[in-house]
Structure formats: C-alpha cells, structure tokens
XYZ file of C-alpha atoms in Angstrom:
373
model
C 141.598 185.368 76.722
C 142.281 182.280 74.721
C 146.071 182.293 75.578
C 145.214 182.688 79.215
C 142.747 179.821 79.257
C 145.113 177.471 77.362
C 148.004 178.466 79.668
C 145.807 177.652 82.728
C 144.822 174.345 81.143
C 148.467 173.465 80.375
C 149.466 174.460 83.947
C 146.599 172.306 85.421
C 147.807 169.312 83.118
C 151.441 169.684 84.437
C 150.212 169.917 87.946
C 148.283 166.720 87.442
C 151.273 164.792 86.112
C 153.571 166.129 88.933
C 151.151 164.922 91.587
C 150.959 161.536 89.750
C 154.736 161.234 89.819
C 154.644 162.221 93.525
C 152.069 159.527 94.226
C 154.120 156.934 92.328
C 157.282 157.780 94.172
C 155.567 157.622 97.470
C 153.969 154.325 96.598
C 157.188 152.821 95.776
C 158.689 154.088 99.081
C 155.624 152.792 101.044
C 155.969 149.392 99.205
C 159.671 149.332 100.254
C 158.803 150.020 103.949
C 155.974 147.579 103.964
C 157.887 144.876 101.983
C 157.294 142.206 104.702
C 153.562 142.489 104.421
C 153.453 143.391 100.799
C 152.070 139.934 99.929
C 149.279 140.292 102.421
C 148.386 143.719 101.115
C 148.267 142.431 97.439
C 146.110 139.521 98.529
C 143.717 141.789 100.389
C 143.682 144.200 97.355
C 142.727 141.301 94.927
C 140.142 139.764 97.189
C 138.458 143.172 97.856
C 138.414 143.848 94.153
C 136.506 140.554 93.540
C 134.073 141.264 96.478
C 133.227 144.891 95.334
C 130.293 143.686 93.284
C 129.017 141.698 96.241
C 129.232 144.763 98.427
C 127.391 146.863 95.823
C 124.686 144.149 95.535
C 124.144 144.284 99.342
C 123.871 148.085 99.301
C 121.401 147.959 96.503
C 119.309 145.552 98.612
C 118.862 148.103 101.396
C 121.975 147.782 103.590
C 123.923 151.007 104.337
C 127.354 151.325 102.845
C 129.026 150.493 106.144
C 126.887 147.390 106.956
C 127.240 146.247 103.267
C 131.037 146.507 103.587
C 130.963 144.543 106.889
C 128.804 141.776 105.431
C 131.142 141.456 102.336
C 134.123 141.368 104.728
C 132.449 138.709 106.642
C 131.896 136.664 103.464
C 135.582 137.102 102.613
C 136.680 136.014 106.081
C 134.499 132.990 106.105
C 135.735 132.090 102.663
C 139.338 132.522 103.624
C 138.806 130.509 106.771
C 137.105 127.723 104.870
C 139.916 127.440 102.373
C 142.940 127.736 104.671
C 141.725 126.054 107.837
C 141.544 122.515 106.411
C 145.092 122.937 105.115
C 146.361 124.033 108.585
C 144.482 121.239 110.344
C 145.729 118.547 107.923
C 149.323 119.703 108.297
C 149.038 119.796 112.127
C 147.378 116.493 112.708
C 148.753 114.350 109.717
C 152.453 115.359 109.517
C 153.564 112.392 111.774
C 151.544 109.914 109.806
C 152.989 111.136 106.570
C 156.496 110.735 108.082
C 155.667 107.153 109.315
C 154.379 106.256 105.788
C 157.627 107.389 104.193
C 159.682 105.669 106.839
C 157.805 102.315 106.169
C 158.865 102.365 102.440
C 161.356 99.602 101.447
C 165.116 100.731 101.711
C 165.701 99.029 98.306
C 163.434 98.634 95.253
C 164.002 96.030 92.656
C 162.940 96.706 89.162
C 163.121 94.011 86.339
C 163.534 95.215 82.847
C 164.062 92.720 79.894
C 164.779 89.856 82.405
C 167.393 91.942 84.100
C 166.874 93.018 87.735
C 167.994 96.453 88.870
C 168.151 97.468 92.510
C 167.293 101.162 93.307
C 168.604 102.429 96.707
C 165.859 104.647 98.322
C 167.282 105.037 101.624
C 168.948 108.421 101.152
C 165.759 109.709 99.424
C 163.697 108.628 102.540
C 165.979 110.379 104.934
C 165.884 113.644 102.887
C 162.061 113.411 102.631
C 161.592 112.904 106.427
C 164.042 115.671 107.200
C 162.249 118.045 104.921
C 158.839 117.143 106.448
C 160.216 117.701 109.964
C 161.783 121.015 108.987
C 158.489 122.096 107.255
C 156.356 121.287 110.314
C 158.845 123.161 112.729
C 158.949 126.232 110.431
C 155.092 126.257 110.189
C 154.765 126.062 113.957
C 157.151 128.930 114.507
C 155.406 130.999 111.893
C 151.921 130.689 113.353
C 152.097 134.032 115.360
C 153.176 135.882 112.380
C 150.495 134.368 110.172
C 147.892 135.296 112.731
C 148.990 138.864 112.619
C 148.972 138.958 108.836
C 145.599 137.386 108.687
C 144.245 140.082 110.987
C 145.867 142.632 108.727
C 144.249 141.063 105.764
C 140.748 141.313 107.298
C 141.320 145.054 108.235
C 142.716 145.870 104.864
C 139.902 144.198 102.972
C 137.320 146.079 105.069
C 139.086 149.421 104.317
C 139.385 148.775 100.607
C 135.672 147.720 100.311
C 134.534 150.705 102.193
C 136.628 153.238 100.292
C 136.894 151.395 96.996
C 135.143 154.162 95.005
C 137.448 156.762 96.371
C 140.461 154.579 95.493
C 139.117 154.076 91.934
C 138.792 157.867 91.467
C 142.300 158.490 92.755
C 143.626 155.857 90.436
C 142.142 157.341 87.253
C 142.621 160.956 88.200
C 146.009 161.552 86.464
C 144.907 159.779 83.263
C 143.670 161.859 80.390
C 140.010 161.153 79.306
C 141.183 160.031 75.930
C 142.930 157.154 77.360
C 140.658 156.059 80.222
C 138.922 153.409 77.912
C 142.258 151.614 77.892
C 142.415 151.627 81.779
C 138.849 150.438 82.010
C 139.585 147.534 79.624
C 142.660 146.604 81.659
C 140.588 146.761 84.781
C 137.870 144.586 83.316
C 140.492 141.914 82.289
C 142.014 142.196 85.772
C 138.522 141.577 87.399
C 137.806 138.624 85.138
C 141.168 137.065 85.823
C 140.734 137.336 89.561
C 137.280 135.781 89.242
C 138.790 132.840 87.399
C 141.424 132.537 90.058
C 139.274 132.862 93.108
C 135.731 131.903 92.204
C 136.165 129.413 89.555
C 139.296 127.760 91.205
C 137.621 127.576 94.541
C 134.602 126.116 93.114
C 136.700 123.571 91.282
C 138.494 122.783 94.427
C 135.395 122.194 96.416
C 134.179 119.739 93.728
C 137.515 118.090 93.893
C 137.127 117.594 97.641
C 133.578 116.316 97.277
C 134.774 113.703 94.804
C 138.121 112.701 96.288
C 137.006 112.000 99.819
C 134.529 109.276 98.976
C 137.055 107.702 96.602
C 139.943 107.670 99.078
C 137.479 106.297 101.686
C 136.302 103.518 99.432
C 139.897 102.688 98.434
C 140.591 102.207 102.272
C 143.004 105.225 103.003
C 143.128 106.164 106.595
C 143.971 109.751 105.876
C 141.205 110.184 103.337
C 140.263 113.647 104.390
C 143.840 114.906 104.408
C 144.437 113.428 100.959
C 141.280 115.131 99.741
C 142.285 118.535 101.064
C 145.729 118.152 99.360
C 143.989 117.311 96.059
C 141.645 120.264 96.447
C 144.511 122.670 97.025
C 146.512 121.261 94.148
C 143.544 122.243 91.830
C 145.082 125.771 92.004
C 148.125 124.360 90.125
C 147.255 124.710 86.426
C 147.352 121.788 83.898
C 148.962 119.182 86.371
C 146.872 119.835 89.394
C 145.915 116.809 91.583
C 147.981 114.593 89.346
C 150.995 115.752 91.617
C 149.254 113.803 94.511
C 147.887 110.854 92.499
C 151.316 110.048 90.897
C 153.318 109.685 94.155
C 150.535 107.679 95.758
C 150.675 105.179 92.871
C 154.476 105.085 92.977
C 154.332 104.398 96.720
C 152.053 101.367 96.052
C 154.461 100.200 93.344
C 157.397 100.539 95.831
C 155.394 98.612 98.378
C 154.574 95.827 95.684
C 150.848 96.407 95.704
C 150.301 96.813 91.926
C 146.432 96.417 92.174
C 146.196 99.375 94.411
C 148.553 101.358 92.295
C 146.394 100.735 89.210
C 143.226 101.623 91.098
C 144.375 104.846 92.524
C 146.216 105.786 89.300
C 143.256 105.223 86.949
C 140.359 106.288 89.245
C 142.323 109.132 90.739
C 143.347 110.634 87.364
C 139.813 110.290 85.940
C 137.638 111.322 88.932
C 139.962 113.589 90.912
C 142.231 115.346 88.394
C 139.936 115.294 85.349
C 136.209 115.366 86.204
C 135.939 118.479 88.328
C 137.489 120.463 85.521
C 134.954 119.241 82.903
C 132.100 119.348 85.268
C 132.577 122.748 87.028
C 134.764 124.935 84.819
C 132.438 125.277 81.821
C 129.490 126.305 83.932
C 131.469 129.164 85.550
C 133.772 130.321 82.751
C 131.455 132.809 81.207
C 132.766 135.549 83.367
C 136.342 134.372 83.449
C 139.205 135.988 81.389
C 139.500 132.996 78.998
C 143.268 133.048 79.591
C 144.815 129.900 77.850
C 145.997 127.241 80.096
C 149.541 127.585 78.965
C 149.771 131.309 79.747
C 148.101 130.763 83.113
C 150.691 127.973 83.835
C 153.519 130.414 82.854
C 152.099 133.227 85.146
C 151.477 130.693 87.975
C 154.873 129.170 87.926
C 156.770 132.485 87.352
C 154.803 134.313 90.101
C 155.327 131.395 92.464
C 159.093 131.259 92.007
C 159.537 134.969 91.905
C 157.151 136.368 94.477
C 156.399 133.392 96.619
C 152.794 132.228 97.520
C 151.255 135.552 96.516
C 152.683 135.049 93.041
C 149.995 132.214 92.446
C 147.527 135.217 92.116
C 149.790 138.013 90.943
C 151.634 136.034 88.304
C 148.552 135.090 86.196
C 147.052 138.477 86.793
C 150.085 140.328 85.365
C 150.202 137.894 82.335
C 146.451 138.393 81.706
C 146.770 142.254 81.935
C 149.763 141.958 79.587
C 147.890 140.001 77.082
C 144.915 142.428 77.182
C 147.322 145.306 76.539
C 148.882 143.582 73.546
C 145.226 142.844 72.173
C 144.469 146.540 72.571
C 147.610 147.570 70.638
C 146.795 145.113 67.915
C 143.224 146.294 67.517
C 144.479 149.894 67.590
C 146.892 149.403 64.811
C 145.529 146.577 62.764
C 141.762 146.688 63.203
C 139.896 143.433 62.650
C 142.310 142.285 59.983
C 143.808 138.671 60.453
C 147.504 138.096 60.319
C 147.262 136.402 56.889
C 145.418 139.498 55.536
C 148.157 141.800 57.002
C 150.925 139.829 55.275
C 149.017 139.909 52.065
C 148.389 143.627 52.132
C 151.970 144.388 53.123
C 153.287 142.371 50.234
C 151.016 143.993 47.732
C 151.593 147.570 48.898
C 155.047 149.056 48.802
C 156.293 150.697 51.954
C 155.428 154.432 52.293
C 159.087 155.511 52.685
C 160.227 153.810 49.378
C 157.252 155.538 47.604
C 158.233 158.836 49.048
C 161.837 158.278 47.886
C 160.769 157.478 44.500
C 158.682 160.637 44.215
C 161.509 162.865 45.567
C 163.976 161.302 43.049
C 161.597 161.947 40.074
C 160.972 165.515 41.279
C 164.719 166.208 41.580
C 165.368 164.656 38.030
C 162.679 166.982 36.562
C 164.144 169.956 38.248
C 167.601 169.130 36.916
C 166.243 168.738 33.347
C 164.465 172.094 33.596
C 167.592 173.773 34.794
C-alpha cells in the first residue's frame, strides 16, 4: 500500500514537471511568433501587475470582479494617455521649431583659452542634427497606425490580465514544489516593488518635474516652455542624469549664441529646480513601497535593457536586475544566515576546511591500522 502510494506520488510529480516543460516550450514558441508585439505584451503584463491591488481594492468596495477590472483598466488607460499624449503632441507641433533653432545656431564658434582663440566648425554637426530630426519625424508619422494598433492591444491585454490574474498566478506556481514557493513569492514581491518604483514613483516624480519646469521656462522667456517641460518630465525616467540631459544642451546653445547670462541662469536654476528638487521632494515620500534598488544598479538595468530590448527595456532591464539581486540575497541568507562578510572571513580563517580535517582523520586511522598489523 505504501509502495503504491509513493509510486503514484512520484508519477504525479513527473507528470507535473512534464507539463511544466511543455508549457515553457509552448511559451517560447508563442514568444517567437509574437515577437513584433512582445514589447507591448510585456508592457501590458507589468502595468496589469501594478494595477492588480487597485482592482482588488475596487472589488472589496462593492464592485463586481468584471466592473472592478473595467475600472482598473480605465485607470491604466487614462494614465497611459496622460503620460504619452503630451510627448506625441510635443513632437508633432514642435519639431519644426526645434529644427529652426538648430539651423539658427552659428556655423562657427570661437573659444578663447589662455589668450589663444580657437574656432570650432559646427556646420556639419548642424546638418546631421537637422537630418536626424527630419528622419525621426518622418519615421514617427509612418509608425502612427502601428502604434495605434499596439495601443489597442495593450488595453485588451491589460483588461484580460486583470480579469484572469488569479488564474494566471495559480498556473504560474502550479509546477513549483511547496517547499520552494516562498522563494517564488519573495521574487514576486521584489518584482512588484520594482514595478511600483518604476511606474508610480517615476510618474509622480515626472509630474512634479513638469509642474516645476513649466513656470521656470516661462519666466525665463522660452517660447516652447510646455514642450521643454514635457521633455524634462520624460527624462526623469532616465536614472541619475535625468533632466540634466536637457539642461546641458540648452546651456550650451546659449553659450554658442553668446548669451552667457541666459546660459548661467538655465544652467543653475535648471539643475537645482528641475533636475534635483523633484527627486528630494517626491521620492522620499513614496519610496516606502519601492524596491530600494541602488541608483547604480537601476542605471545598469535601464541602459542595458534600453540598448538590448529597445523602449520596453526601460522597464524590463531594471526589473530583471532587481529580481536577480533578490535571488542573490536569498541565496546568501540561505547559506550564510545573518553573518556579515567580515564575520564569515574570520570564521573561515579560524576553522580549517572540512575536507582537510577528514583527510587528517583518515590518515591517522590508516597509520594506526598499519601499526596494529
């Protein structure tokens, strides 16, 4: 009876793992077929994962599961439109003004260093910049129909994932033995915290940047104040350097035009108020639920994901790095417990390796046997 039950349990375990392998293989095949929309699928998956607590909160407040999912989807839709529509409008209406500003720059720039004047030719750089802007505007216009279809796919996927999120979670943990599910739950928690940091915390910081940058650019007399503010808000998603990528070129533009006062004003006020203030004003108040990923690792994940996967890598890159760091922490806790690195070194130096101790014992035993013989 015991052998029969153990054989049945072993058979069920093998069946579970075979099904898991089949699911993984079919998932890889499906990802290959859907490669062109894989970024949209990943984006919808991450956004839905962040919105699941919102959907659960709405259901607990009396809405049905379907209506709660619909309301959470509308929240995600409105948020996505609020984030991306200003970028689209700015690119559509301001691209010609940016090209005119680049073309108005001097063809030559004279720089004096130690009473020696050097002339820098900027004509070729201007031509390359104008050509790049024109090509980018054309490519963006041609891609609008495809982007509209992908956006519709994003909304449909987000609704489906929110509606069937519990079933998807059950399926994901089904092949994992119960003794290892705490690891999966820890990794899932780190993933949720990281996505919260990327979406909620970064979006809040970007909104604060927009609210600060627009009045500043208006006061300083920039005609495209709203466009510049939107660009600064978007650049908040770039870790460490952020809006500095906008402030520095504007300052250099004023230097090239010979307006040193304007260059100093935008350089100092822009870096302090636009690039620095939103981080210290918003981030600490919302960082309790974030993953606490160091800025250096976030930057590595951001740049690596962007260069490898394209725009979706902005989210996937830091997410993978954060989950990897969590897995390393779990392994370290499993092996070393709460001991610090210095304590581990001290204990390893004090205690001889187990293998050498076993070798010495074996040698002593063999010597005593030889003596007895």
